[in-house]
Amino acid sequence: MFSHTVLLKFTRSDEDFFKQIRDYTERMRAECDGVKELHFVQNESSRSSGFTHGFITSFVDEAAHDRYQNVPVHIELKQYMMPHVSDLVVLDSTIS
């Protein structure tokens, strides 16, 4: 299994913005082969350092993650979201 976690700091925080991201998340679940789990979540930690949201994703393997990076819906999400991201941290790891 391969884990892909992205922590995000947003410059935009209205409900319409987050609804659109959740809609993209649903589409990615349906359209991306090899995705085991995909969640867009709010960070509830008091130690978040301003990273208010994140994606927690697991794939059947690293190759599935690599394919996911080029799926049209994932590219659409990034084009929509990235102009409103001030910082991000990515953690990728093979889980045995």
Coordinates of N, CA and C in Angstrom, one line a residue:
M1 N 0.8 -1.2 0.0 CA 0.0 0.0 0.0 C 0.9 1.2 0.0
F2 N 0.4 2.3 -0.6 CA 1.1 3.6 -0.7 C 0.2 4.7 -0.1
S3 N 0.8 5.5 0.8 CA 0.1 6.5 1.4 C 0.5 7.9 0.9
H4 N -0.4 8.8 0.6 CA -0.1 10.1 0.1 C -1.0 11.1 1.0
T5 N -0.3 11.9 1.7 CA -0.9 12.9 2.6 C -0.5 14.3 2.2
V6 N -1.4 15.2 2.1 CA -1.1 16.6 1.7 C -1.8 17.5 2.7
L7 N -1.0 18.3 3.4 CA -1.5 19.3 4.4 C -1.5 20.7 3.7
L8 N -2.5 21.5 3.9 CA -2.7 22.7 3.1 C -3.0 23.9 4.0
K9 N -2.5 25.0 3.6 CA -2.8 26.3 4.1 C -3.5 27.1 3.0
F10 N -4.8 27.5 3.2 CA -5.6 28.2 2.2 C -5.6 29.7 2.5
T11 N -5.7 30.4 1.4 CA -6.0 31.9 1.5 C -7.5 32.1 1.3
R12 N -8.2 31.1 0.9 CA -9.7 31.3 0.8 C -10.3 30.2 1.7
S13 N -11.4 30.6 2.3 CA -12.0 29.7 3.3 C -13.5 29.7 3.3
D14 N -14.1 30.1 2.2 CA -15.6 30.1 2.2 C -16.2 28.7 1.9
E15 N -17.4 28.5 2.3 CA -18.0 27.1 2.1 C -18.1 26.7 0.7
D16 N -18.4 27.6 -0.3 CA -18.5 27.3 -1.7 C -17.2 26.7 -2.2
F17 N -16.1 27.3 -1.8 CA -14.8 26.8 -2.1 C -14.5 25.4 -1.7
F18 N -14.8 25.1 -0.4 CA -14.6 23.8 0.2 C -15.6 22.8 -0.4
K19 N -16.8 23.2 -0.7 CA -17.8 22.3 -1.4 C -17.3 21.8 -2.7
Q20 N -16.7 22.7 -3.5 CA -16.2 22.4 -4.8 C -15.0 21.4 -4.6
I21 N -14.2 21.6 -3.6 CA -13.1 20.6 -3.4 C -13.7 19.2 -3.0
R22 N -14.7 19.2 -2.2 CA -15.3 17.9 -1.8 C -15.9 17.3 -3.0
D23 N -16.5 18.1 -3.9 CA -17.1 17.5 -5.2 C -16.0 16.9 -6.0
Y24 N -14.8 17.6 -6.1 CA -13.7 17.0 -6.9 C -13.2 15.7 -6.2
T25 N -13.2 15.7 -4.9 CA -12.8 14.5 -4.1 C -13.7 13.3 -4.5
E26 N -15.0 13.5 -4.5 CA -15.9 12.4 -4.9 C -15.7 11.9 -6.3
R27 N -15.4 12.9 -7.2 CA -15.1 12.5 -8.6 C -13.8 11.7 -8.6
M28 N -12.8 12.1 -7.9 CA -11.5 11.4 -7.9 C -11.7 9.9 -7.4
R29 N -12.5 9.8 -6.4 CA -12.8 8.4 -5.8 C -13.4 7.5 -6.9
A30 N -14.3 8.1 -7.7 CA -15.0 7.3 -8.8 C -14.1 7.1 -10.0
E31 N -13.2 8.1 -10.3 CA -12.5 8.1 -11.6 C -11.1 7.6 -11.6
C32 N -10.5 7.4 -10.4 CA -9.1 7.1 -10.3 C -8.9 5.6 -9.9
D33 N -8.4 4.8 -10.8 CA -8.1 3.4 -10.5 C -7.0 3.3 -9.5
G34 N -7.1 2.4 -8.6 CA -6.1 2.1 -7.6 C -6.2 2.9 -6.3
V35 N -7.2 3.7 -6.2 CA -7.4 4.5 -5.0 C -8.1 3.6 -4.0
K36 N -7.6 3.4 -2.8 CA -8.3 2.6 -1.8 C -9.1 3.5 -0.9
E37 N -8.5 4.6 -0.5 CA -9.2 5.6 0.3 C -8.8 7.0 -0.1
L38 N -9.7 7.9 -0.1 CA -9.4 9.3 -0.4 C -10.3 10.2 0.4
H39 N -9.7 11.1 1.3 CA -10.5 11.9 2.2 C -10.0 13.3 2.1
F40 N -10.9 14.3 2.0 CA -10.5 15.7 2.2 C -11.0 16.1 3.6
V41 N -10.1 16.5 4.5 CA -10.5 16.7 5.9 C -10.1 18.0 6.4
Q42 N -10.7 18.5 7.5 CA -10.3 19.6 8.2 C -9.4 19.2 9.3
N43 N -8.3 19.9 9.5 CA -7.3 19.6 10.5 C -7.9 20.1 11.9
E44 N -8.1 19.2 12.8 CA -8.6 19.5 14.1 C -7.6 19.8 15.2
S45 N -6.3 19.7 14.8 CA -5.2 19.8 15.8 C -5.0 21.3 16.2
S46 N -4.7 21.5 17.5 CA -4.3 22.8 17.9 C -2.8 23.0 17.6
R47 N -2.1 22.0 17.1 CA -0.7 22.1 16.7 C -0.5 22.1 15.1
S48 N -1.5 22.6 14.4 CA -1.6 22.5 13.0 C -0.6 23.5 12.3
S49 N -0.1 24.5 12.9 CA 0.7 25.5 12.3 C 0.1 26.2 11.1
G50 N -1.2 26.3 11.2 CA -2.0 27.0 10.1 C -2.4 26.1 9.0
F51 N -2.0 24.8 9.0 CA -2.4 23.9 7.9 C -3.8 23.4 8.3
T52 N -4.8 24.1 7.7 CA -6.2 23.9 8.1 C -6.9 22.7 7.6
H53 N -6.4 22.2 6.4 CA -7.1 21.0 5.8 C -6.0 20.1 5.2
G54 N -6.5 18.9 4.8 CA -5.6 18.0 4.2 C -6.3 16.9 3.4
F55 N -5.5 16.3 2.5 CA -6.0 15.1 1.8 C -5.2 13.9 2.4
I56 N -6.0 12.9 2.7 CA -5.4 11.6 3.2 C -5.8 10.6 2.2
T57 N -4.8 10.0 1.5 CA -5.1 9.1 0.4 C -4.3 7.8 0.5
S58 N -4.9 6.7 0.2 CA -4.1 5.5 0.1 C -4.4 4.8 -1.2
F59 N -3.3 4.2 -1.8 CA -3.4 3.6 -3.1 C -2.9 2.1 -2.9
V60 N -3.3 1.3 -3.9 CA -2.9 -0.1 -3.9 C -1.4 -0.2 -4.0
D61 N -0.7 0.7 -4.7 CA 0.7 0.7 -4.8 C 1.2 2.1 -5.3
E62 N 2.5 2.2 -5.3 CA 3.1 3.5 -5.8 C 2.7 3.8 -7.2
A63 N 2.7 2.8 -8.1 CA 2.3 3.0 -9.5 C 0.9 3.6 -9.6
A64 N 0.0 3.2 -8.8 CA -1.4 3.8 -8.8 C -1.3 5.2 -8.4
H65 N -0.5 5.6 -7.4 CA -0.3 7.0 -7.0 C 0.3 7.8 -8.2
D66 N 1.2 7.2 -8.9 CA 1.8 7.9 -10.0 C 0.8 8.2 -11.1
R67 N 0.0 7.2 -11.4 CA -1.1 7.4 -12.4 C -2.1 8.4 -12.0
Y68 N -2.4 8.4 -10.7 CA -3.4 9.4 -10.2 C -2.9 10.8 -10.4
Q69 N -1.6 11.1 -10.4 CA -1.1 12.4 -10.5 C -1.5 13.0 -11.9
N70 N -1.8 12.2 -12.9 CA -2.1 12.6 -14.2 C -3.5 12.4 -14.7
V71 N -4.4 12.0 -13.8 CA -5.8 11.8 -14.1 C -6.4 13.2 -14.3
P72 N -7.2 13.4 -15.3 CA -7.8 14.7 -15.6 C -8.5 15.4 -14.4
V73 N -9.3 14.6 -13.6 CA -10.0 15.2 -12.5 C -9.0 15.7 -11.4
H74 N -7.9 15.0 -11.2 CA -6.9 15.5 -10.3 C -6.2 16.8 -10.8
I75 N -6.0 16.9 -12.0 CA -5.4 18.1 -12.6 C -6.4 19.2 -12.5
E76 N -7.7 19.0 -12.7 CA -8.7 20.0 -12.6 C -8.7 20.5 -11.1
L77 N -8.7 19.6 -10.2 CA -8.7 20.0 -8.8 C -7.5 20.9 -8.5
K78 N -6.3 20.5 -8.9 CA -5.2 21.4 -8.6 C -5.3 22.7 -9.3
Q79 N -5.8 22.8 -10.5 CA -6.0 24.1 -11.2 C -7.0 25.0 -10.4
Y80 N -8.0 24.4 -9.8 CA -9.0 25.1 -9.1 C -8.4 25.6 -7.7
M81 N -7.7 24.7 -7.1 CA -7.4 24.9 -5.7 C -6.1 25.7 -5.5
M82 N -5.1 25.4 -6.3 CA -3.7 25.9 -6.0 C -3.6 27.4 -6.0
P83 N -4.4 28.2 -6.8 CA -4.3 29.7 -6.6 C -4.7 30.2 -5.2
H84 N -5.3 29.3 -4.4 CA -5.7 29.7 -3.1 C -5.0 29.0 -2.0
V85 N -3.8 28.4 -2.3 CA -3.0 27.7 -1.4 C -1.7 28.5 -1.1
S86 N -1.5 28.8 0.1 CA -0.3 29.6 0.5 C 0.9 28.7 0.9
D87 N 0.6 27.5 1.3 CA 1.7 26.6 1.6 C 1.1 25.2 1.6
L88 N 2.0 24.2 1.4 CA 1.6 22.8 1.5 C 2.7 21.9 1.9
V89 N 2.4 20.8 2.5 CA 3.4 19.8 2.9 C 2.9 18.4 2.3
V90 N 3.8 17.7 1.7 CA 3.4 16.4 1.2 C 4.2 15.3 1.9
L91 N 3.5 14.2 2.3 CA 4.1 13.1 2.9 C 3.7 11.9 2.1
D92 N 4.6 11.2 1.4 CA 4.4 10.0 0.6 C 5.2 8.9 1.2
S93 N 4.6 7.7 1.3 CA 5.3 6.6 2.0 C 4.7 5.3 1.6
T94 N 5.6 4.3 1.4 CA 5.1 2.9 1.2 C 4.8 2.3 2.6
I95 N 3.7 1.8 2.7 CA 3.3 1.1 4.0 C 3.3 -0.4 3.8
S96 N 4.1 -1.1 4.6 CA 4.2 -2.5 4.4 C 3.3 -3.2 5.4

